[in-house]
């Protein structure tokens, strides 16, 4: 590697379920000979995104090229995990052509970008760009914004109340740090809906940041790579809700846990129970694998709000224990026991009676 050349690193951020892993898979499928190292960080107890990528069968998506940071949010553990990982990559005998970093859906990108100023890596790697993925359908539906009229009424009733929305804070921090915004799942919106969404987002973005619509994370690598932003030298233009927090940031607003169960004999019934649990407990994200009897492959499940998707991703490995397990992420205080019971067994009579008359949202 030339001493003058810095390895470009692309930070891919975006809220839970925006489609970051799908975007990375498409990138790796179309790498065209680039040697790309992947650094994956998740908020949760199960390395789901890494498992999805290593199981996809795409060249480059293997144990050798994927590093998982599983001991906490990447923006909170830069000194403990991230910097040693980056040093190992850039000092390797045969360093990668590029590095792609997938943050957790709850990470703030700015502290991560700031870490690239550390002397240990500053001379060897640069932030080519921060790419923020947006779930266009969820944002258009108001998933990350409070009802302004309702909030105003609450404030008028009690001025001492703090009505900050932790979802919106994370979302806005991810937008304000972006060099490029991908409007993923744009196929779920009509033209008028996209126009309204783009107008709203442009008001939150720094000047010159482009919006690119996409479906299923299919974005030309030439659009994602080569932004040449040098983001670590441009931090002052990237405001954050946590700029005055002395780098302190935690995820006390959110809870994550794993629900395990056995083989799934009635998939439609399970989907109905999952949709009901999402509705009853305002679950932000569900993802995991299912054991379907008689099928040689495991089933991957992805859920964002009421929208559920599923497909078979890879065959079960020889000697691999077949089991069903789901990672569930919700706001702090979510009733874990009730969620687990509802997914496994369904609503109780009282829960069914209390459920909205319109019923739960169906699976996609």
Coordinates of C-alpha atoms in Angstrom, one line a residue:
X1 CA 0.0 0.0 0.0
X2 CA 1.3 3.4 -0.9
X3 CA 2.1 5.6 2.1
X4 CA 0.2 8.4 0.5
X5 CA -3.0 6.4 0.0
X6 CA -5.6 6.2 2.7
X7 CA -8.0 3.3 2.7
X8 CA -11.6 4.6 2.2
X9 CA -14.1 3.6 4.9
X10 CA -17.8 3.9 4.2
X11 CA -20.1 4.2 7.3
X12 CA -23.6 2.8 6.6
X13 CA -26.1 3.9 9.2
X14 CA -29.8 4.0 9.5
X15 CA -32.6 3.2 11.9
X16 CA -33.7 -0.3 12.9
X17 CA -35.0 -2.2 9.8
X18 CA -34.0 0.4 7.2
X19 CA -32.3 -2.3 5.1
X20 CA -28.6 -1.8 5.9
X21 CA -27.7 -5.5 5.7
X22 CA -29.6 -5.9 2.4
X23 CA -27.8 -2.9 1.0
X24 CA -24.4 -4.4 2.0
X25 CA -25.3 -7.8 0.5
X26 CA -26.1 -6.1 -2.8
X27 CA -22.8 -4.1 -2.6
X28 CA -20.9 -7.3 -2.1
X29 CA -22.7 -9.0 -5.0
X30 CA -21.5 -6.2 -7.2
X31 CA -18.0 -5.5 -5.7
X32 CA -16.4 -6.1 -9.2
X33 CA -13.1 -7.4 -7.7
X34 CA -12.8 -4.9 -4.9
X35 CA -11.6 -6.4 -1.7
X36 CA -14.0 -5.1 0.9
X37 CA -13.7 -5.7 4.7
X38 CA -17.0 -5.5 6.6
X39 CA -17.3 -4.4 10.2
X40 CA -20.7 -5.2 11.6
X41 CA -22.1 -3.8 14.9
X42 CA -25.5 -4.7 16.4
X43 CA -27.6 -3.6 19.3
X44 CA -28.7 -6.9 20.8
X45 CA -27.6 -10.3 22.1
X46 CA -27.5 -12.2 18.9
X47 CA -25.2 -11.5 15.9
X48 CA -28.1 -11.6 13.5
X49 CA -26.8 -9.3 10.7
X50 CA -23.4 -11.1 10.6
X51 CA -25.2 -14.4 10.4
X52 CA -27.4 -13.2 7.6
X53 CA -24.4 -12.0 5.6
X54 CA -22.2 -15.1 6.2
X55 CA -25.1 -17.3 5.1
X56 CA -26.0 -15.5 1.9
X57 CA -23.4 -17.3 -0.2
X58 CA -22.0 -14.1 -1.8
X59 CA -18.2 -14.0 -2.4
X60 CA -16.6 -11.9 0.2
X61 CA -19.4 -12.4 2.8
X62 CA -17.4 -15.0 4.8
X63 CA -15.8 -15.3 8.2
X64 CA -12.5 -14.0 6.9
X65 CA -13.8 -10.7 5.6
X66 CA -16.4 -9.9 8.3
X67 CA -15.6 -8.5 11.7
X68 CA -18.4 -8.4 14.3
X69 CA -18.3 -6.0 17.2
X70 CA -20.8 -7.5 19.6
X71 CA -20.0 -6.0 23.0
X72 CA -22.0 -2.9 22.7
X73 CA -22.9 0.0 20.5
X74 CA -20.0 0.9 18.2
X75 CA -20.4 4.7 19.0
X76 CA -19.9 3.9 22.7
X77 CA -17.0 1.5 22.5
X78 CA -14.7 3.0 19.9
X79 CA -11.6 2.8 22.1
X80 CA -12.3 -0.7 23.4
X81 CA -13.2 -2.5 20.2
X82 CA -13.5 -0.3 17.1
X83 CA -10.0 1.2 17.1
X84 CA -8.1 -2.1 17.6
X85 CA -10.2 -3.6 14.9
X86 CA -9.4 -0.8 12.5
X87 CA -5.7 -1.0 13.3
X88 CA -5.7 -4.7 12.6
X89 CA -7.3 -4.2 9.2
X90 CA -5.2 -1.3 8.0
X91 CA -1.9 -2.8 9.3
X92 CA -2.5 -6.2 7.7
X93 CA 0.1 -7.5 5.2
X94 CA -2.6 -7.4 2.5
X95 CA -5.0 -4.6 3.6
X96 CA -8.5 -4.3 2.0
X97 CA -9.3 -1.9 -0.9
X98 CA -12.1 -0.5 1.1
X99 CA -13.8 -0.9 4.5
X100 CA -17.6 -0.8 5.0
X101 CA -18.9 -0.3 8.5
X102 CA -22.5 -1.2 9.4
X103 CA -23.6 0.5 12.6
X104 CA -26.4 -0.7 14.8
X105 CA -29.8 0.8 14.1
X106 CA -29.5 2.8 17.3
X107 CA -26.0 4.2 16.8
X108 CA -25.1 7.8 16.5
X109 CA -22.7 8.1 13.6
X110 CA -20.8 11.2 14.6
X111 CA -18.8 9.7 17.6
X112 CA -17.7 6.9 15.2
X113 CA -16.6 9.4 12.5
X114 CA -14.8 11.4 15.2
X115 CA -12.8 8.2 16.1
X116 CA -11.1 8.4 12.7
X117 CA -9.2 11.4 14.0
X118 CA -7.2 9.2 16.4
X119 CA -3.5 9.1 15.5
X120 CA -3.4 5.3 15.4
X121 CA -5.5 5.2 12.2
X122 CA -5.8 8.8 10.9
X123 CA -2.8 8.5 8.5
X124 CA -4.0 5.2 7.1
X125 CA -7.8 5.4 6.7
X126 CA -10.4 8.1 5.9
X127 CA -14.2 8.3 6.1
X128 CA -15.1 8.2 2.4
X129 CA -18.7 8.9 3.3
X130 CA -21.5 8.4 5.7
X131 CA -24.4 6.8 4.0
X132 CA -27.7 7.0 5.9
X133 CA -30.4 4.5 4.9
X134 CA -34.0 5.6 5.5
X135 CA -37.1 3.3 5.6
X136 CA -39.1 5.5 3.3
X137 CA -42.4 3.8 4.1
X138 CA -41.9 4.0 7.9
X139 CA -40.8 7.6 7.9
X140 CA -43.7 8.7 5.6
X141 CA -46.1 6.9 8.1
X142 CA -44.7 9.1 10.9
X143 CA -42.8 6.4 12.7
X144 CA -40.1 8.7 14.0
X145 CA -42.1 11.9 14.7
X146 CA -44.4 12.8 17.5
X147 CA -47.9 14.2 16.7
X148 CA -47.1 17.9 17.1
X149 CA -50.7 18.8 18.0
X150 CA -50.8 16.2 20.8
X151 CA -47.4 17.2 22.1
X152 CA -48.4 20.8 22.3
X153 CA -51.5 20.0 24.3
X154 CA -49.4 18.0 26.7
X155 CA -46.9 20.8 27.1
X156 CA -49.7 23.3 27.7
X157 CA -51.1 21.0 30.4
X158 CA -47.7 20.5 32.1
X159 CA -44.7 22.6 31.0
X160 CA -42.4 20.5 33.2
X161 CA -42.9 17.4 31.1
X162 CA -40.1 16.4 28.7
X163 CA -41.5 15.2 25.5
X164 CA -38.4 14.4 23.5
X165 CA -38.8 11.4 21.3
X166 CA -35.7 9.1 21.5
X167 CA -36.6 7.6 18.1
X168 CA -36.6 11.0 16.4
X169 CA -33.3 12.1 18.1
X170 CA -31.4 9.1 16.8
X171 CA -33.1 9.4 13.3
X172 CA -32.2 13.1 13.1
X173 CA -28.6 12.5 14.2
X174 CA -28.2 9.9 11.5
X175 CA -29.5 12.3 8.9
X176 CA -27.4 15.3 10.0
X177 CA -24.2 13.3 9.7
X178 CA -25.0 11.9 6.2
X179 CA -23.1 12.6 3.0
X180 CA -25.7 10.5 1.1
X181 CA -29.3 9.4 2.0
X182 CA -30.8 6.3 0.5
X183 CA -34.6 6.3 0.5
X184 CA -35.0 2.5 0.7
X185 CA -38.3 0.7 0.2
X186 CA -39.3 3.6 -2.1
X187 CA -41.4 1.1 -4.0
X188 CA -43.9 1.1 -1.2
X189 CA -44.8 4.8 -1.7
X190 CA -46.5 6.5 -4.7
X191 CA -45.0 9.5 -6.4
X192 CA -46.9 12.0 -4.3
X193 CA -45.8 10.3 -1.1
X194 CA -42.2 10.3 -2.2
X195 CA -42.4 14.1 -3.0
X196 CA -43.7 14.9 0.4
X197 CA -41.1 12.7 2.1
X198 CA -38.2 14.2 0.1
X199 CA -39.3 17.8 0.9
X200 CA -39.4 16.9 4.6
X201 CA -36.0 15.2 4.6
X202 CA -34.3 18.0 2.6
X203 CA -35.2 20.4 5.4
X204 CA -33.2 18.3 7.8
X205 CA -30.1 17.7 5.7
X206 CA -26.9 19.6 5.2
X207 CA -26.6 21.5 1.9
X208 CA -25.5 19.3 -1.0
X209 CA -26.5 16.0 0.5
X210 CA -28.3 13.9 -2.2
X211 CA -31.4 11.7 -1.8
X212 CA -31.4 8.5 -3.8
X213 CA -34.6 6.3 -4.0
X214 CA -34.1 2.5 -3.9
X215 CA -35.9 -0.8 -3.4
X216 CA -34.5 -3.8 -1.7
X217 CA -31.2 -2.0 -1.1
X218 CA -30.3 -2.1 -4.8
X219 CA -27.9 0.8 -5.2
X220 CA -25.0 1.0 -7.7
X221 CA -21.8 0.6 -5.7
X222 CA -20.5 3.6 -7.8
X223 CA -23.1 5.7 -6.0
X224 CA -22.1 4.4 -2.5
X225 CA -18.3 4.3 -2.8
X226 CA -16.0 7.1 -3.8
X227 CA -17.8 10.0 -2.2
X228 CA -14.4 11.3 -1.0
X229 CA -16.0 13.2 1.8
X230 CA -13.2 13.1 4.4
X231 CA -15.9 13.3 7.0
X232 CA -13.5 13.2 9.9
X233 CA -12.3 16.6 8.9
X234 CA -15.8 18.0 8.6
X235 CA -17.4 17.3 11.9
X236 CA -18.4 20.9 12.7
X237 CA -21.0 20.9 9.9
X238 CA -22.6 17.7 11.2
X239 CA -24.7 18.7 14.2
X240 CA -25.9 16.2 16.8
X241 CA -28.4 16.2 19.7
X242 CA -25.5 14.8 21.8
X243 CA -22.8 17.4 20.9
X244 CA -22.9 18.8 24.5
X245 CA -22.9 15.4 26.2
X246 CA -19.1 15.0 26.3
X247 CA -19.3 11.9 24.1
X248 CA -21.6 10.2 26.6
X249 CA -24.3 8.2 24.9
X250 CA -26.2 5.1 26.0
X251 CA -29.3 3.2 24.9
X252 CA -31.4 3.4 28.1
X253 CA -34.4 4.3 25.9
X254 CA -34.4 0.9 24.3
X255 CA -34.5 -2.7 25.3
X256 CA -33.5 -5.8 23.3
X257 CA -34.0 -9.5 24.0
X258 CA -34.3 -12.9 22.4
X259 CA -37.4 -15.1 22.2
X260 CA -36.7 -18.8 21.5
X261 CA -39.1 -21.6 20.7
X262 CA -39.3 -24.8 18.7
X263 CA -40.3 -25.8 15.2
X264 CA -43.1 -23.8 13.5
X265 CA -45.8 -26.0 12.2
X266 CA -48.3 -23.2 11.4
X267 CA -46.5 -20.3 9.9
X268 CA -49.5 -18.1 9.3
X269 CA -50.6 -18.5 12.9
X270 CA -47.1 -17.4 14.1
X271 CA -47.2 -14.4 11.8
X272 CA -50.6 -13.4 13.2
X273 CA -49.2 -13.7 16.8
X274 CA -46.1 -11.7 15.9
X275 CA -48.2 -9.0 14.3
X276 CA -50.5 -8.8 17.3
X277 CA -47.4 -8.6 19.6
X278 CA -46.0 -5.7 17.5
X279 CA -49.3 -3.9 17.8
X280 CA -49.9 -4.5 21.5
X281 CA -46.4 -3.6 22.6
X282 CA -45.2 -1.1 20.0
X283 CA -42.3 -3.3 19.0
X284 CA -39.8 -1.4 16.8
X285 CA -38.0 -4.4 15.3
X286 CA -38.2 -8.2 15.0
X287 CA -35.6 -10.3 13.2
X288 CA -34.6 -13.9 13.4
X289 CA -34.7 -17.4 12.0
X290 CA -37.4 -20.1 12.1
X291 CA -37.2 -23.9 11.9
X292 CA -39.9 -25.1 9.5
X293 CA -40.4 -28.9 9.7
X294 CA -39.6 -30.7 6.5
X295 CA -37.7 -27.8 5.0
X296 CA -33.9 -28.2 4.5
X297 CA -33.3 -24.4 4.9
X298 CA -33.9 -22.1 7.7
X299 CA -36.4 -19.2 7.3
X300 CA -35.3 -15.6 7.8
X301 CA -37.9 -13.2 9.3
X302 CA -37.6 -9.5 9.2
X303 CA -40.1 -7.2 10.8
X304 CA -40.3 -3.4 11.0
X305 CA -43.3 -2.1 12.8
X306 CA -46.3 -4.0 11.5
X307 CA -44.6 -5.1 8.3
X308 CA -43.2 -8.6 8.2
X309 CA -41.2 -10.3 5.5
X310 CA -39.8 -13.8 5.4
X311 CA -37.8 -16.1 3.0
X312 CA -35.5 -19.1 3.2
X313 CA -31.9 -17.9 3.3
X314 CA -29.6 -20.9 3.5
X315 CA -29.7 -24.7 4.3
X316 CA -29.2 -25.8 7.8
X317 CA -25.6 -26.9 8.3
X318 CA -24.7 -30.4 9.2
X319 CA -24.8 -30.7 13.0
X320 CA -26.4 -27.3 13.4
X321 CA -29.2 -27.2 16.0
X322 CA -32.5 -26.4 14.4
X323 CA -34.3 -23.9 16.5
X324 CA -36.5 -20.8 16.1
X325 CA -35.2 -17.6 17.7
X326 CA -36.2 -13.9 17.3
X327 CA -34.5 -10.7 18.4
X328 CA -37.0 -8.2 19.6
X329 CA -36.2 -4.5 20.1
X330 CA -38.6 -2.0 21.7
X331 CA -38.7 1.1 23.9
X332 CA -37.4 0.8 27.4
X333 CA -39.8 -0.9 29.8
X334 CA -41.4 -3.2 27.2
X335 CA -43.0 -6.2 28.9
X336 CA -40.5 -8.9 27.8
X337 CA -42.5 -11.8 29.4
X338 CA -45.7 -10.7 27.8
X339 CA -44.1 -10.3 24.4
X340 CA -42.5 -13.7 24.5
X341 CA -45.7 -15.4 25.6
X342 CA -47.8 -13.7 23.0
X343 CA -45.4 -14.7 20.2
X344 CA -45.3 -18.3 21.4
X345 CA -48.9 -18.8 22.5
X346 CA -51.0 -15.8 21.3
X347 CA -53.0 -13.2 23.1
X348 CA -54.8 -14.0 26.3
X349 CA -58.6 -13.5 26.4
X350 CA -58.1 -10.1 28.2
X351 CA -55.5 -9.0 25.6
X352 CA -57.8 -10.0 22.7
X353 CA -60.7 -8.1 24.2
X354 CA -58.5 -5.0 24.6
X355 CA -57.1 -5.1 21.1
X356 CA -58.3 -2.5 18.6
X357 CA -61.4 -3.5 16.6
X358 CA -59.5 -3.0 13.4
X359 CA -57.3 -6.0 14.2
X360 CA -53.6 -6.4 13.7
X361 CA -51.6 -5.6 10.6
X362 CA -51.0 -8.5 8.3
X363 CA -47.6 -9.7 7.2
X364 CA -46.1 -8.4 4.0

